[in-house]
Every structure is written in C-alpha cells, then in structure tokens.
Tab-separated table of C-alpha atoms in Angstrom:
chain	number	residue	atom	x	y	z
A	1	UNK	CA	-85.212	-34.026	-41.468
A	2	UNK	CA	-82.224	-31.778	-41.843
A	3	UNK	CA	-78.968	-33.519	-41.895
A	4	UNK	CA	-76.068	-31.974	-40.023
A	5	UNK	CA	-77.854	-28.556	-39.680
A	6	UNK	CA	-78.972	-27.506	-36.414
A	7	UNK	CA	-80.105	-24.000	-37.413
A	8	UNK	CA	-82.877	-24.739	-39.886
A	9	UNK	CA	-84.826	-27.439	-38.132
A	10	UNK	CA	-85.706	-29.002	-34.569
A	11	UNK	CA	-84.378	-32.253	-35.935
A	12	UNK	CA	-80.784	-32.944	-36.935
A	13	UNK	CA	-79.432	-36.307	-38.064
A	14	UNK	CA	-75.686	-36.677	-38.006
A	15	UNK	CA	-74.626	-39.564	-40.207
A	16	UNK	CA	-72.102	-41.889	-38.127
A	17	UNK	CA	-68.648	-42.392	-39.252
A	18	UNK	CA	-67.426	-46.010	-39.846
A	19	UNK	CA	-65.257	-45.603	-37.041
A	20	UNK	CA	-68.186	-44.348	-34.855
A	21	UNK	CA	-70.282	-47.583	-35.875
A	22	UNK	CA	-67.043	-49.900	-35.223
A	23	UNK	CA	-67.477	-49.088	-31.506
A	24	UNK	CA	-70.702	-51.284	-31.550
A	25	UNK	CA	-72.601	-51.124	-28.587
A	26	UNK	CA	-69.658	-50.464	-26.097
A	27	UNK	CA	-69.569	-47.545	-23.823
A	28	UNK	CA	-66.963	-45.155	-22.233
A	29	UNK	CA	-67.297	-45.454	-18.516
A	30	UNK	CA	-65.203	-43.943	-15.555
A	31	UNK	CA	-65.873	-43.565	-11.996
A	32	UNK	CA	-64.753	-40.458	-10.101
A	33	UNK	CA	-64.237	-40.617	-6.386
A	34	UNK	CA	-64.393	-37.772	-4.215
A	35	UNK	CA	-63.689	-37.549	-0.395
A	36	UNK	CA	-65.308	-35.196	2.046
A	37	UNK	CA	-62.182	-33.689	3.286
A	38	UNK	CA	-63.516	-31.094	5.453
A	39	UNK	CA	-66.563	-33.085	6.676
A	40	UNK	CA	-68.981	-30.489	5.086
A	41	UNK	CA	-72.731	-31.250	5.588
A	42	UNK	CA	-73.393	-29.831	2.094
A	43	UNK	CA	-70.619	-31.776	0.491
A	44	UNK	CA	-71.733	-32.037	-3.466
A	45	UNK	CA	-75.483	-31.688	-2.995
A	46	UNK	CA	-77.305	-34.295	-5.251
A	47	UNK	CA	-79.736	-31.747	-6.614
A	48	UNK	CA	-77.222	-29.159	-7.460
A	49	UNK	CA	-75.206	-31.881	-9.253
A	50	UNK	CA	-78.194	-33.164	-11.049
A	51	UNK	CA	-79.241	-29.503	-11.959
A	52	UNK	CA	-75.679	-29.046	-13.404
A	53	UNK	CA	-75.987	-32.206	-15.474
A	54	UNK	CA	-79.075	-31.332	-17.188
A	55	UNK	CA	-77.664	-27.851	-18.077
A	56	UNK	CA	-74.363	-29.670	-19.465
A	57	UNK	CA	-76.379	-32.051	-21.394
A	58	UNK	CA	-78.209	-29.320	-23.241
A	59	UNK	CA	-74.738	-28.052	-24.101
A	60	UNK	CA	-73.876	-31.645	-25.554
A	61	UNK	CA	-77.027	-31.942	-27.093
A	62	UNK	CA	-76.170	-35.165	-29.035
A	63	UNK	CA	-76.354	-36.833	-25.688
A	64	UNK	CA	-79.989	-36.172	-25.800
A	65	UNK	CA	-80.215	-37.813	-29.191
A	66	UNK	CA	-80.904	-41.474	-30.398
A	67	UNK	CA	-79.304	-43.910	-32.719
A	68	UNK	CA	-81.330	-44.657	-35.500
A	69	UNK	CA	-81.243	-45.789	-39.343
A	70	UNK	CA	-82.249	-43.086	-41.647
A	71	UNK	CA	-82.335	-43.712	-45.275
A	72	UNK	CA	-80.343	-47.043	-44.901
A	73	UNK	CA	-77.561	-45.230	-42.867
A	74	UNK	CA	-76.722	-45.296	-39.254
A	75	UNK	CA	-77.281	-41.687	-37.620
A	76	UNK	CA	-77.163	-39.952	-34.619
A	77	UNK	CA	-80.673	-37.955	-34.393
A	78	UNK	CA	-81.312	-34.969	-32.234
A	79	UNK	CA	-84.811	-34.265	-31.889
A	80	UNK	CA	-85.397	-30.881	-29.798
A	81	UNK	CA	-89.020	-31.387	-29.351
A	82	UNK	CA	-88.483	-35.010	-28.081
A	83	UNK	CA	-85.352	-35.321	-26.273
A	84	UNK	CA	-83.898	-38.686	-25.214
A	85	UNK	CA	-83.809	-38.305	-21.632
A	86	UNK	CA	-80.615	-39.317	-19.760
A	87	UNK	CA	-80.594	-41.251	-16.668
A	88	UNK	CA	-79.181	-39.789	-13.375
A	89	UNK	CA	-79.734	-42.014	-10.473
A	90	UNK	CA	-78.630	-41.596	-6.838
A	91	UNK	CA	-78.455	-43.685	-3.707
A	92	UNK	CA	-76.718	-44.165	-0.550
A	93	UNK	CA	-74.471	-46.956	0.855
A	94	UNK	CA	-73.552	-47.995	4.411
A	95	UNK	CA	-69.984	-47.785	3.847
A	96	UNK	CA	-67.398	-45.174	5.124
A	97	UNK	CA	-65.336	-43.765	2.175
A	98	UNK	CA	-62.081	-44.435	4.044
A	99	UNK	CA	-62.893	-48.189	3.873
A	100	UNK	CA	-62.508	-48.110	0.144
A	101	UNK	CA	-59.720	-45.543	0.218
A	102	UNK	CA	-57.440	-47.892	2.348
A	103	UNK	CA	-57.671	-50.648	0.028
A	104	UNK	CA	-56.394	-48.306	-3.016
A	105	UNK	CA	-60.039	-48.374	-4.271
A	106	UNK	CA	-59.804	-52.243	-5.078
A	107	UNK	CA	-62.872	-53.387	-7.340
A	108	UNK	CA	-63.829	-56.187	-4.881
A	109	UNK	CA	-64.327	-53.512	-2.239
A	110	UNK	CA	-66.492	-50.973	-4.523
A	111	UNK	CA	-70.386	-50.681	-3.366
A	112	UNK	CA	-72.868	-53.092	-5.112
A	113	UNK	CA	-74.021	-51.597	-8.564
A	114	UNK	CA	-70.902	-49.412	-8.898
A	115	UNK	CA	-68.789	-51.917	-10.535
A	116	UNK	CA	-71.483	-53.571	-12.565
A	117	UNK	CA	-71.913	-52.623	-16.473
A	118	UNK	CA	-75.344	-51.453	-15.840
A	119	UNK	CA	-76.576	-53.300	-19.015
A	120	UNK	CA	-79.636	-51.724	-20.617
A	121	UNK	CA	-82.363	-54.270	-21.090
A	122	UNK	CA	-83.802	-53.878	-24.686
A	123	UNK	CA	-86.219	-56.647	-25.657
A	124	UNK	CA	-87.075	-55.005	-28.943
A	125	UNK	CA	-85.013	-53.112	-31.625
A	126	UNK	CA	-87.075	-50.099	-30.910
A	127	UNK	CA	-86.209	-49.875	-27.197
A	128	UNK	CA	-82.574	-50.427	-27.975
A	129	UNK	CA	-82.269	-47.501	-30.386
A	130	UNK	CA	-84.192	-45.406	-27.946
A	131	UNK	CA	-81.872	-46.314	-24.827
A	132	UNK	CA	-80.281	-43.298	-23.325
A	133	UNK	CA	-76.677	-42.291	-24.760
A	134	UNK	CA	-75.647	-41.076	-21.179
A	135	UNK	CA	-76.316	-42.394	-17.659
A	136	UNK	CA	-75.033	-41.349	-14.392
A	137	UNK	CA	-74.923	-43.102	-10.967
A	138	UNK	CA	-74.366	-41.089	-8.016
A	139	UNK	CA	-73.006	-43.077	-4.651
A	140	UNK	CA	-73.100	-41.163	-1.546
A	141	UNK	CA	-71.090	-42.984	1.225
A	142	UNK	CA	-72.158	-43.114	4.948
A	143	UNK	CA	-72.297	-39.762	6.844
A	144	UNK	CA	-71.576	-37.909	3.648
A	145	UNK	CA	-67.983	-39.059	4.049
A	146	UNK	CA	-67.478	-39.101	0.130
A	147	UNK	CA	-69.334	-39.464	-2.940
A	148	UNK	CA	-68.563	-41.506	-6.190
A	149	UNK	CA	-69.890	-40.515	-9.909
A	150	UNK	CA	-70.142	-43.186	-12.340
A	151	UNK	CA	-70.731	-41.872	-15.971
A	152	UNK	CA	-71.230	-44.074	-18.881
A	153	UNK	CA	-71.479	-42.639	-22.533
A	154	UNK	CA	-72.266	-44.649	-25.540
A	155	UNK	CA	-69.049	-44.737	-27.573
A	156	UNK	CA	-70.422	-44.262	-31.038
A	157	UNK	CA	-71.781	-40.800	-29.704
A	158	UNK	CA	-68.485	-39.319	-28.224
A	159	UNK	CA	-65.009	-40.536	-27.896
A	160	UNK	CA	-62.746	-40.083	-24.928
A	161	UNK	CA	-61.912	-36.391	-25.636
A	162	UNK	CA	-65.711	-35.875	-25.970
A	163	UNK	CA	-66.231	-37.613	-22.626
A	164	UNK	CA	-63.588	-35.594	-20.720
A	165	UNK	CA	-64.861	-32.312	-22.547
A	166	UNK	CA	-68.368	-33.183	-21.240
A	167	UNK	CA	-67.178	-33.916	-17.553
A	168	UNK	CA	-65.206	-30.494	-17.541
A	169	UNK	CA	-68.199	-28.560	-18.684
A	170	UNK	CA	-70.635	-30.168	-16.205
A	171	UNK	CA	-68.209	-29.539	-13.384
A	172	UNK	CA	-67.872	-25.851	-14.516
A	173	UNK	CA	-71.589	-25.483	-14.659
A	174	UNK	CA	-72.113	-27.020	-11.278
A	175	UNK	CA	-69.278	-24.643	-9.534
A	176	UNK	CA	-70.992	-21.722	-10.886
A	177	UNK	CA	-74.466	-22.827	-10.488
A	178	UNK	CA	-75.116	-20.622	-7.356
A	179	UNK	CA	-73.382	-17.596	-8.878
A	180	UNK	CA	-74.994	-15.010	-11.257
A	181	UNK	CA	-77.256	-16.323	-14.037
A	182	UNK	CA	-74.678	-15.330	-16.657
A	183	UNK	CA	-71.674	-16.861	-14.988
A	184	UNK	CA	-71.623	-19.966	-17.366
A	185	UNK	CA	-71.307	-17.698	-20.369
A	186	UNK	CA	-67.786	-17.414	-20.075
A	187	UNK	CA	-67.504	-20.883	-21.860
A	188	UNK	CA	-70.844	-21.278	-23.166
A	189	UNK	CA	-70.089	-20.226	-26.697
A	190	UNK	CA	-67.045	-22.646	-27.027
A	191	UNK	CA	-67.804	-24.426	-30.325
A	192	UNK	CA	-68.294	-28.193	-30.236
A	193	UNK	CA	-68.199	-29.894	-33.395
A	194	UNK	CA	-70.596	-33.321	-33.681
A	195	UNK	CA	-71.007	-33.210	-37.405
A	196	UNK	CA	-69.221	-36.331	-38.785
A	197	UNK	CA	-68.943	-34.927	-42.078
A	198	UNK	CA	-65.822	-32.724	-40.918
A	199	UNK	CA	-64.062	-36.009	-40.801
A	200	UNK	CA	-65.101	-36.945	-44.281
A	201	UNK	CA	-64.130	-33.759	-45.551
A	202	UNK	CA	-60.715	-33.766	-43.951
A	203	UNK	CA	-59.676	-36.953	-45.542
A	204	UNK	CA	-61.596	-36.453	-48.904
A	205	UNK	CA	-63.860	-39.516	-48.163
A	206	UNK	CA	-67.272	-40.125	-49.760
A	207	UNK	CA	-69.337	-42.389	-47.623
A	208	UNK	CA	-70.841	-45.464	-49.613
A	209	UNK	CA	-74.518	-45.122	-50.696
A	210	UNK	CA	-77.017	-47.018	-48.668
A	211	UNK	CA	-77.483	-49.878	-51.168
A	212	UNK	CA	-73.635	-50.664	-51.086
A	213	UNK	CA	-72.611	-49.800	-47.309
A	214	UNK	CA	-72.577	-52.835	-45.036
A	215	UNK	CA	-72.293	-50.744	-41.649
A	216	UNK	CA	-75.227	-51.321	-39.645
A	217	UNK	CA	-76.340	-50.712	-35.924
A	218	UNK	CA	-76.917	-53.951	-34.042
A	219	UNK	CA	-80.609	-53.619	-32.907
A	220	UNK	CA	-80.854	-57.064	-31.631
A	221	UNK	CA	-79.815	-56.226	-28.179
A	222	UNK	CA	-77.907	-53.740	-26.367
A	223	UNK	CA	-74.849	-54.956	-24.616
A	224	UNK	CA	-71.585	-53.450	-23.211
A	225	UNK	CA	-68.058	-54.513	-24.322
A	226	UNK	CA	-67.785	-57.545	-22.213
A	227	UNK	CA	-66.276	-60.369	-24.272
A	228	UNK	CA	-67.332	-63.860	-24.024
A	229	UNK	CA	-63.972	-64.963	-25.574
A	230	UNK	CA	-61.921	-65.650	-22.403
A	231	UNK	CA	-63.479	-68.628	-20.466
A	232	UNK	CA	-60.400	-69.032	-18.155
A	233	UNK	CA	-60.406	-67.147	-14.796
A	234	UNK	CA	-59.042	-63.503	-15.638
A	235	UNK	CA	-58.760	-60.293	-13.593
A	236	UNK	CA	-57.688	-56.908	-13.832
A	237	UNK	CA	-54.635	-55.116	-12.110
A	238	UNK	CA	-53.091	-51.690	-11.727
A	239	UNK	CA	-49.352	-51.112	-12.298
A	240	UNK	CA	-48.154	-47.721	-11.248
A	241	UNK	CA	-45.559	-45.728	-13.267
A	242	UNK	CA	-44.529	-42.407	-11.361
A	243	UNK	CA	-43.267	-39.489	-13.383
A	244	UNK	CA	-39.684	-40.094	-12.347
A	245	UNK	CA	-39.723	-43.840	-13.499
A	246	UNK	CA	-41.226	-42.831	-17.062
A	247	UNK	CA	-38.405	-40.202	-17.268
A	248	UNK	CA	-35.830	-42.738	-16.484
A	249	UNK	CA	-37.313	-45.322	-18.768
A	250	UNK	CA	-37.315	-42.621	-21.722
A	251	UNK	CA	-33.613	-41.887	-20.878
A	252	UNK	CA	-32.631	-45.652	-20.836
A	253	UNK	CA	-34.652	-46.961	-24.057
A	254	UNK	CA	-35.516	-43.906	-26.205
A	255	UNK	CA	-32.500	-41.796	-26.430
A	256	UNK	CA	-31.463	-43.399	-29.763
A	257	UNK	CA	-34.154	-41.427	-31.626
A	258	UNK	CA	-35.597	-38.045	-30.558
A	259	UNK	CA	-39.022	-38.952	-32.125
A	260	UNK	CA	-39.396	-41.978	-29.917
A	261	UNK	CA	-41.777	-41.000	-27.000
A	262	UNK	CA	-42.356	-42.088	-23.504
A	263	UNK	CA	-45.718	-43.615	-24.802
A	264	UNK	CA	-43.697	-45.652	-27.387
A	265	UNK	CA	-41.248	-47.026	-24.772
A	266	UNK	CA	-44.039	-47.747	-22.226
A	267	UNK	CA	-46.263	-49.679	-24.901
A	268	UNK	CA	-43.350	-51.881	-25.799
A	269	UNK	CA	-42.266	-52.510	-22.040
A	270	UNK	CA	-45.748	-53.830	-21.371
A	271	UNK	CA	-46.100	-55.534	-24.441
A	272	UNK	CA	-42.766	-57.384	-23.795
A	273	UNK	CA	-43.674	-58.244	-20.188
A	274	UNK	CA	-47.249	-59.520	-21.278
A	275	UNK	CA	-45.791	-61.850	-24.126
A	276	UNK	CA	-43.115	-63.299	-21.729
A	277	UNK	CA	-46.067	-64.238	-19.268
A	278	UNK	CA	-48.104	-65.717	-22.130
A	279	UNK	CA	-45.696	-68.602	-23.655
A	280	UNK	CA	-48.036	-70.443	-25.798
A	281	UNK	CA	-47.767	-68.292	-29.014
A	282	UNK	CA	-45.157	-68.126	-31.483
A	283	UNK	CA	-46.246	-64.653	-32.552
A	284	UNK	CA	-47.424	-61.481	-30.830
A	285	UNK	CA	-49.191	-58.448	-31.738
A	286	UNK	CA	-49.876	-54.922	-30.290
A	287	UNK	CA	-52.513	-52.617	-31.051
A	288	UNK	CA	-52.479	-49.019	-30.115
A	289	UNK	CA	-54.756	-46.250	-30.507
A	290	UNK	CA	-53.816	-43.058	-32.483
A	291	UNK	CA	-55.630	-39.808	-32.304
A	292	UNK	CA	-55.922	-38.452	-35.602
A	293	UNK	CA	-56.901	-34.751	-35.057
A	294	UNK	CA	-53.630	-33.252	-35.617
A	295	UNK	CA	-52.373	-35.529	-38.200
A	296	UNK	CA	-55.352	-34.765	-40.536
A	297	UNK	CA	-56.056	-31.081	-39.701
A	298	UNK	CA	-59.164	-32.208	-37.983
A	299	UNK	CA	-60.689	-29.728	-35.572
A	300	UNK	CA	-59.517	-30.193	-31.914
A	301	UNK	CA	-63.226	-29.480	-31.029
A	302	UNK	CA	-64.353	-32.598	-33.067
A	303	UNK	CA	-66.255	-34.737	-30.593
A	304	UNK	CA	-66.752	-37.947	-32.845
A	305	UNK	CA	-64.485	-40.777	-32.547
A	306	UNK	CA	-60.805	-39.997	-33.895
A	307	UNK	CA	-58.738	-42.676	-32.351
A	308	UNK	CA	-57.778	-45.081	-35.191
A	309	UNK	CA	-56.045	-48.305	-34.417
A	310	UNK	CA	-52.362	-49.215	-35.380
A	311	UNK	CA	-51.446	-52.983	-35.142
A	312	UNK	CA	-48.058	-54.571	-35.277
A	313	UNK	CA	-47.288	-58.307	-35.515
A	314	UNK	CA	-43.953	-59.679	-34.728
A	315	UNK	CA	-42.366	-63.212	-33.854
A	316	UNK	CA	-42.332	-63.620	-30.263
A	317	UNK	CA	-38.614	-64.429	-30.111
A	318	UNK	CA	-37.647	-61.309	-32.040
A	319	UNK	CA	-39.758	-58.979	-29.832
A	320	UNK	CA	-38.067	-60.443	-26.730
A	321	UNK	CA	-34.682	-60.849	-28.147
A	322	UNK	CA	-34.017	-57.502	-29.718
A	323	UNK	CA	-33.376	-54.204	-27.727
A	324	UNK	CA	-36.683	-52.608	-26.321
A	325	UNK	CA	-35.527	-49.329	-28.216
A	326	UNK	CA	-35.781	-50.967	-31.624
A	327	UNK	CA	-39.370	-52.028	-30.990
A	328	UNK	CA	-40.169	-48.508	-29.820
A	329	UNK	CA	-38.830	-47.188	-32.887
A	330	UNK	CA	-40.686	-49.736	-34.970
A	331	UNK	CA	-43.873	-48.351	-33.220
A	332	UNK	CA	-42.961	-44.688	-33.774
A	333	UNK	CA	-42.515	-45.536	-37.471
A	334	UNK	CA	-46.041	-46.933	-37.699
A	335	UNK	CA	-47.567	-43.870	-36.051
A	336	UNK	CA	-45.515	-41.566	-38.410
A	337	UNK	CA	-47.507	-43.205	-41.381
A	338	UNK	CA	-51.013	-42.164	-40.284
A	339	UNK	CA	-52.087	-39.724	-42.799
A	340	UNK	CA	-55.022	-38.666	-44.702
A	341	UNK	CA	-54.596	-41.712	-47.048
A	342	UNK	CA	-54.559	-44.262	-43.939
A	343	UNK	CA	-57.406	-42.874	-42.500
A	344	UNK	CA	-59.326	-42.953	-45.589
A	345	UNK	CA	-58.553	-46.489	-46.341
A	346	UNK	CA	-59.512	-47.305	-42.851
A	347	UNK	CA	-62.816	-45.803	-43.317
A	348	UNK	CA	-63.216	-47.829	-46.475
A	349	UNK	CA	-62.628	-51.053	-44.890
A	350	UNK	CA	-64.822	-50.454	-41.861
A	351	UNK	CA	-67.751	-49.383	-43.912
A	352	UNK	CA	-67.764	-52.609	-46.009
A	353	UNK	CA	-67.014	-54.695	-43.018
A	354	UNK	CA	-63.409	-55.628	-43.599
A	355	UNK	CA	-60.990	-56.601	-41.057
A	356	UNK	CA	-59.067	-53.625	-40.207
A	357	UNK	CA	-58.569	-54.729	-36.484
A	358	UNK	CA	-57.862	-58.165	-37.136
A	359	UNK	CA	-60.508	-59.186	-34.594
A	360	UNK	CA	-61.512	-62.378	-36.552
A	361	UNK	CA	-57.833	-63.364	-36.734
A	362	UNK	CA	-56.834	-63.178	-32.954
A	363	UNK	CA	-58.167	-66.631	-32.185
A	364	UNK	CA	-57.378	-68.180	-35.536
A	365	UNK	CA	-53.381	-67.513	-35.450
A	366	UNK	CA	-53.477	-67.851	-31.718
A	367	UNK	CA	-50.962	-65.135	-31.364
A	368	UNK	CA	-50.692	-63.269	-28.001
A	369	UNK	CA	-52.428	-60.079	-28.187
A	370	UNK	CA	-52.028	-56.635	-26.426
A	371	UNK	CA	-53.916	-53.529	-26.756
A	372	UNK	CA	-53.169	-49.914	-25.308
A	373	UNK	CA	-55.490	-47.010	-24.969
A	374	UNK	CA	-53.940	-44.116	-23.378
A	375	UNK	CA	-56.015	-41.910	-21.508
A	376	UNK	CA	-53.480	-40.462	-19.157
A	377	UNK	CA	-53.418	-37.025	-20.752
A	378	UNK	CA	-57.044	-36.418	-20.161
A	379	UNK	CA	-57.955	-33.899	-17.337
A	380	UNK	CA	-59.690	-36.477	-15.138
A	381	UNK	CA	-58.230	-34.788	-12.065
A	382	UNK	CA	-59.398	-31.233	-12.942
A	383	UNK	CA	-62.780	-32.241	-12.548
A	384	UNK	CA	-63.879	-30.269	-9.643
A	385	UNK	CA	-67.684	-29.733	-8.863
A	386	UNK	CA	-67.059	-27.170	-6.245
A	387	UNK	CA	-65.796	-29.290	-3.433
A	388	UNK	CA	-62.220	-30.181	-4.650
A	389	UNK	CA	-60.925	-32.349	-7.222
A	390	UNK	CA	-61.350	-36.047	-7.316
A	391	UNK	CA	-59.137	-38.360	-5.020
A	392	UNK	CA	-59.247	-41.176	-7.660
A	393	UNK	CA	-60.468	-41.955	-11.266
A	394	UNK	CA	-60.951	-45.443	-12.132
A	395	UNK	CA	-62.832	-47.656	-14.640
A	396	UNK	CA	-65.062	-50.407	-13.646
A	397	UNK	CA	-64.091	-54.153	-13.726
A	398	UNK	CA	-65.016	-54.733	-17.418
A	399	UNK	CA	-61.646	-55.512	-19.698
A	400	UNK	CA	-61.049	-58.711	-21.296
A	401	UNK	CA	-57.673	-60.047	-21.320
A	402	UNK	CA	-55.022	-58.259	-23.401
A	403	UNK	CA	-56.518	-54.936	-23.077
A	404	UNK	CA	-55.094	-51.952	-21.146
A	405	UNK	CA	-56.356	-48.594	-20.329
A	406	UNK	CA	-53.742	-45.910	-19.013
A	407	UNK	CA	-55.042	-43.421	-16.560
A	408	UNK	CA	-53.184	-40.304	-14.984
A	409	UNK	CA	-52.193	-40.583	-11.421
A	410	UNK	CA	-53.198	-38.099	-8.692
A	411	UNK	CA	-49.777	-36.936	-8.730
A	412	UNK	CA	-48.996	-34.951	-11.850
A	413	UNK	CA	-46.855	-36.878	-14.652
A	414	UNK	CA	-47.410	-40.462	-13.528
A	415	UNK	CA	-49.422	-43.299	-15.470
A	416	UNK	CA	-51.672	-46.038	-13.784
A	417	UNK	CA	-52.023	-48.855	-16.292
A	418	UNK	CA	-55.200	-50.759	-15.899
A	419	UNK	CA	-54.640	-54.068	-17.442
A	420	UNK	CA	-56.661	-57.295	-17.794
A	421	UNK	CA	-54.994	-61.000	-18.153
A	422	UNK	CA	-55.645	-64.563	-17.203
A	423	UNK	CA	-54.983	-65.445	-13.751
A	424	UNK	CA	-52.581	-68.122	-15.064
A	425	UNK	CA	-50.219	-65.366	-16.429
A	426	UNK	CA	-50.358	-62.945	-13.718
A	427	UNK	CA	-47.697	-64.594	-11.518
A	428	UNK	CA	-45.139	-64.386	-14.206
A	429	UNK	CA	-46.274	-60.825	-15.187
A	430	UNK	CA	-45.877	-59.415	-11.697
A	431	UNK	CA	-42.345	-60.792	-11.087
A	432	UNK	CA	-41.038	-59.722	-14.728
A	433	UNK	CA	-37.711	-58.137	-14.125
A	434	UNK	CA	-38.087	-55.657	-16.945
A	435	UNK	CA	-41.782	-54.472	-15.602
A	436	UNK	CA	-40.765	-53.996	-11.789
A	437	UNK	CA	-37.649	-52.088	-12.784
A	438	UNK	CA	-40.009	-49.164	-13.545
A	439	UNK	CA	-43.621	-50.053	-12.418
A	440	UNK	CA	-45.275	-50.980	-9.108
A	441	UNK	CA	-48.011	-53.413	-8.920
A	442	UNK	CA	-50.982	-51.765	-6.848
A	443	UNK	CA	-53.740	-54.022	-7.375
C-alpha cells in the first residue's frame, strides 16, 4: 500500500494527524435551504444534483475512502478499485417551504429526519470502519416549493474549510453540468492537499511509532457528537448580530488595540453573558478554535483539520468586573502565541492522549464552560446549484450546552450565533443588557 502517494498505486493511505483523530466520531453537518422563487417545474432536479455530487466526490476522493488501522496507526485509506460509496438519499415532504420560512427555520418545524443526527448503525468494528464518510439527504417540499440539502461529512476526513470547498465544487459542477463536457475544467486542476504529512513538515513534527502512540480510532461504535453530559433540559437558540452592530461593538470595545478583532470582542461579549446566566461557578473558561494555516505557513489548500484549540480560564468575578476590552485583549494575546512550537506541542499531547482541551476537567472543577467555533467567513451563501443561492444555512439541533457555532447571515457582514444552553439559564441570558444592546434573539 502506498502511503501518501496517489500516483504510484490505486490504493493510498493518509496517516491521520492527532488533531484529526481528536475529532473522534463527530461529523460536520449543515443544512442548506433553497426556495423556488420563480415556481419553476425543473427547480433543482434530483438527478442533476446526484450526478454533480458523484462528480464532486471523485474530485474529493478521500470522501470515497474509509478509516482504518494500518501498521498500528489510524489512517484514511483510498482504494480506487473499491471506493466506499457515499449515501445520497432523496425524499418528499407534505409541507410548503413558506411554512418553514415563516418560523425563521425553527428546528421544531423542520421535516422529520432533516433534524436527526442520522446515526450510522455499526454492530461490528468492520462495519464502523467502512461507514460512508459523507452522506446527503435531499428533501423536496410540497409542490416543488423548495429544497433542503443536508450534508454530513466525517470530521476526521475534512475540516470546515474542506466541507465548504466541497460544497463550492459540487455546486459549480452542477451549474455547468448541462454545458460542454470541458466546462468544469476551469477549476478541475485546482490542487487540494489531503496529505497530513504537510502539517507534520510545517511544524517539524515526527509522529510517534506505532508502539508508543496511543491515538486510536474508536471502532466499538459510530456515534455523532451528541454528549450525554447534560441531563437537565436544554435547547439551541440563535442570536443575530447585524453588520452595523458588529462595527459598533468593535468601536465601543476594541479601539484600545488595533490588533483586537470583532471576533475577539464578540467572543468575550457572549462569554460574559453566558457566564452571568450560569451563576453556580466561581471560575469560567472559554475555548476558541484558531485556524493555523497562515500561522505556520501551511498550504491554504490543506483540507485536513487545522483548527487548534485555545483555552482561557479566569475567575468569574474578574471576567465580569473588568472592562470587556481587557478580556478581548487577553484573548488576542493568547491567539498571537499560536506558532510552530505551540502546534507541535499540541500534536504531542494529543498523540499520547493527554488533556490539551481539558475535557476531563470540565465537570471536575465545576467551572462554567463556553466554546466558540467561528464559521461566519465561510461562503455558505455562495453555494448556487444553478437555481439561486440558499435562503438559509443552519445546523441541526445537536449542540450541547456551552457550545456555539457562528454562521454568516444572508445579508453580508452579519453573524448568526447558534448557541446551546440549559433552559434554566436562557431566561437570564436573553435579557442580559450587554447582549441585547448589540444582538437580537431570533430563536
């Protein structure tokens, strides 16, 4: 078997990096909603979408692979002669698209199956390892009034940039599918980097040998990232921050330092509001995901996981007592320390199953925990399959309390923060003066 060489053999194995393996059995999943604005009878035909999808997966060939253990290490294996077929399902629902649109796409109104995690049953380790790395559910609304496309990709195979790159390519292929045969060649030669050794070389990291490495793929079961840690009732909500509010926030709290970004300020504002709503803990912590591609000279076409965690713990009263701008500067200071040495140390800790994320400490010290994953710069709303851009892009209802994902708004420049929290805390959170000064509760 050739390792990392796609030209010499039909089978290629990419050893996963420790940050890939750290994603466990989680998936990246988004749902794209498209309204049939012109009542077209040929709106987003299923077979055209399906054919474009299969062309795109051949370009992103790792999605036709499988996760395996090779020579004691977790690897992503491509076998050109025996591709791991992705799942593409289509169904119809007796519901007008406008019914969902009127509710601001509230999860409680989503058609059945669209908001489920679609857990892959895996009775044996063999079936687990051979489970598709990508699946699509296409839902067509009554009278062809609209379409939703739910895409789920195994997180250890691609990160968020890889996900949106795949969606961009799929939509381009589909748009040009009825054109000349060479229509897709304009972007077919764009190089994508799936080889994880690029990350290793960028930080001068040597993976441990199979005898000493402790990273393993869990083959006992295949579950999505739905945690059982929260036993009290909880729910997901959406807070909208229009572009004007973000600019005003940056002006109010970030002007003391040119390096402080809107993201830093918004992270702290949400963290403070979340901490005020959870009064039981003396300490509070935040975790933000930092894309390392530009910080370690890693190729921007690298499709493996490249978002590394930054965690900051502080006394609750200090966070709430000091100016928001000081906390924003503290986060920016931590981000500035992400370099080659930091990434190398993270990889070493992860490879030997040592707690870089502090996950085993969250319950032990009873500190309030808040996590930010910023996807607002991804081009979700550029995904045009030939019938217009999506009216809405959302995630299913699967986050556990303390986690948030930031999505772009349809109007350029805004951010929709999807956040999960305990029902007992949401009343205080939604009325937080600092929060409602800049944001609006949508759901």
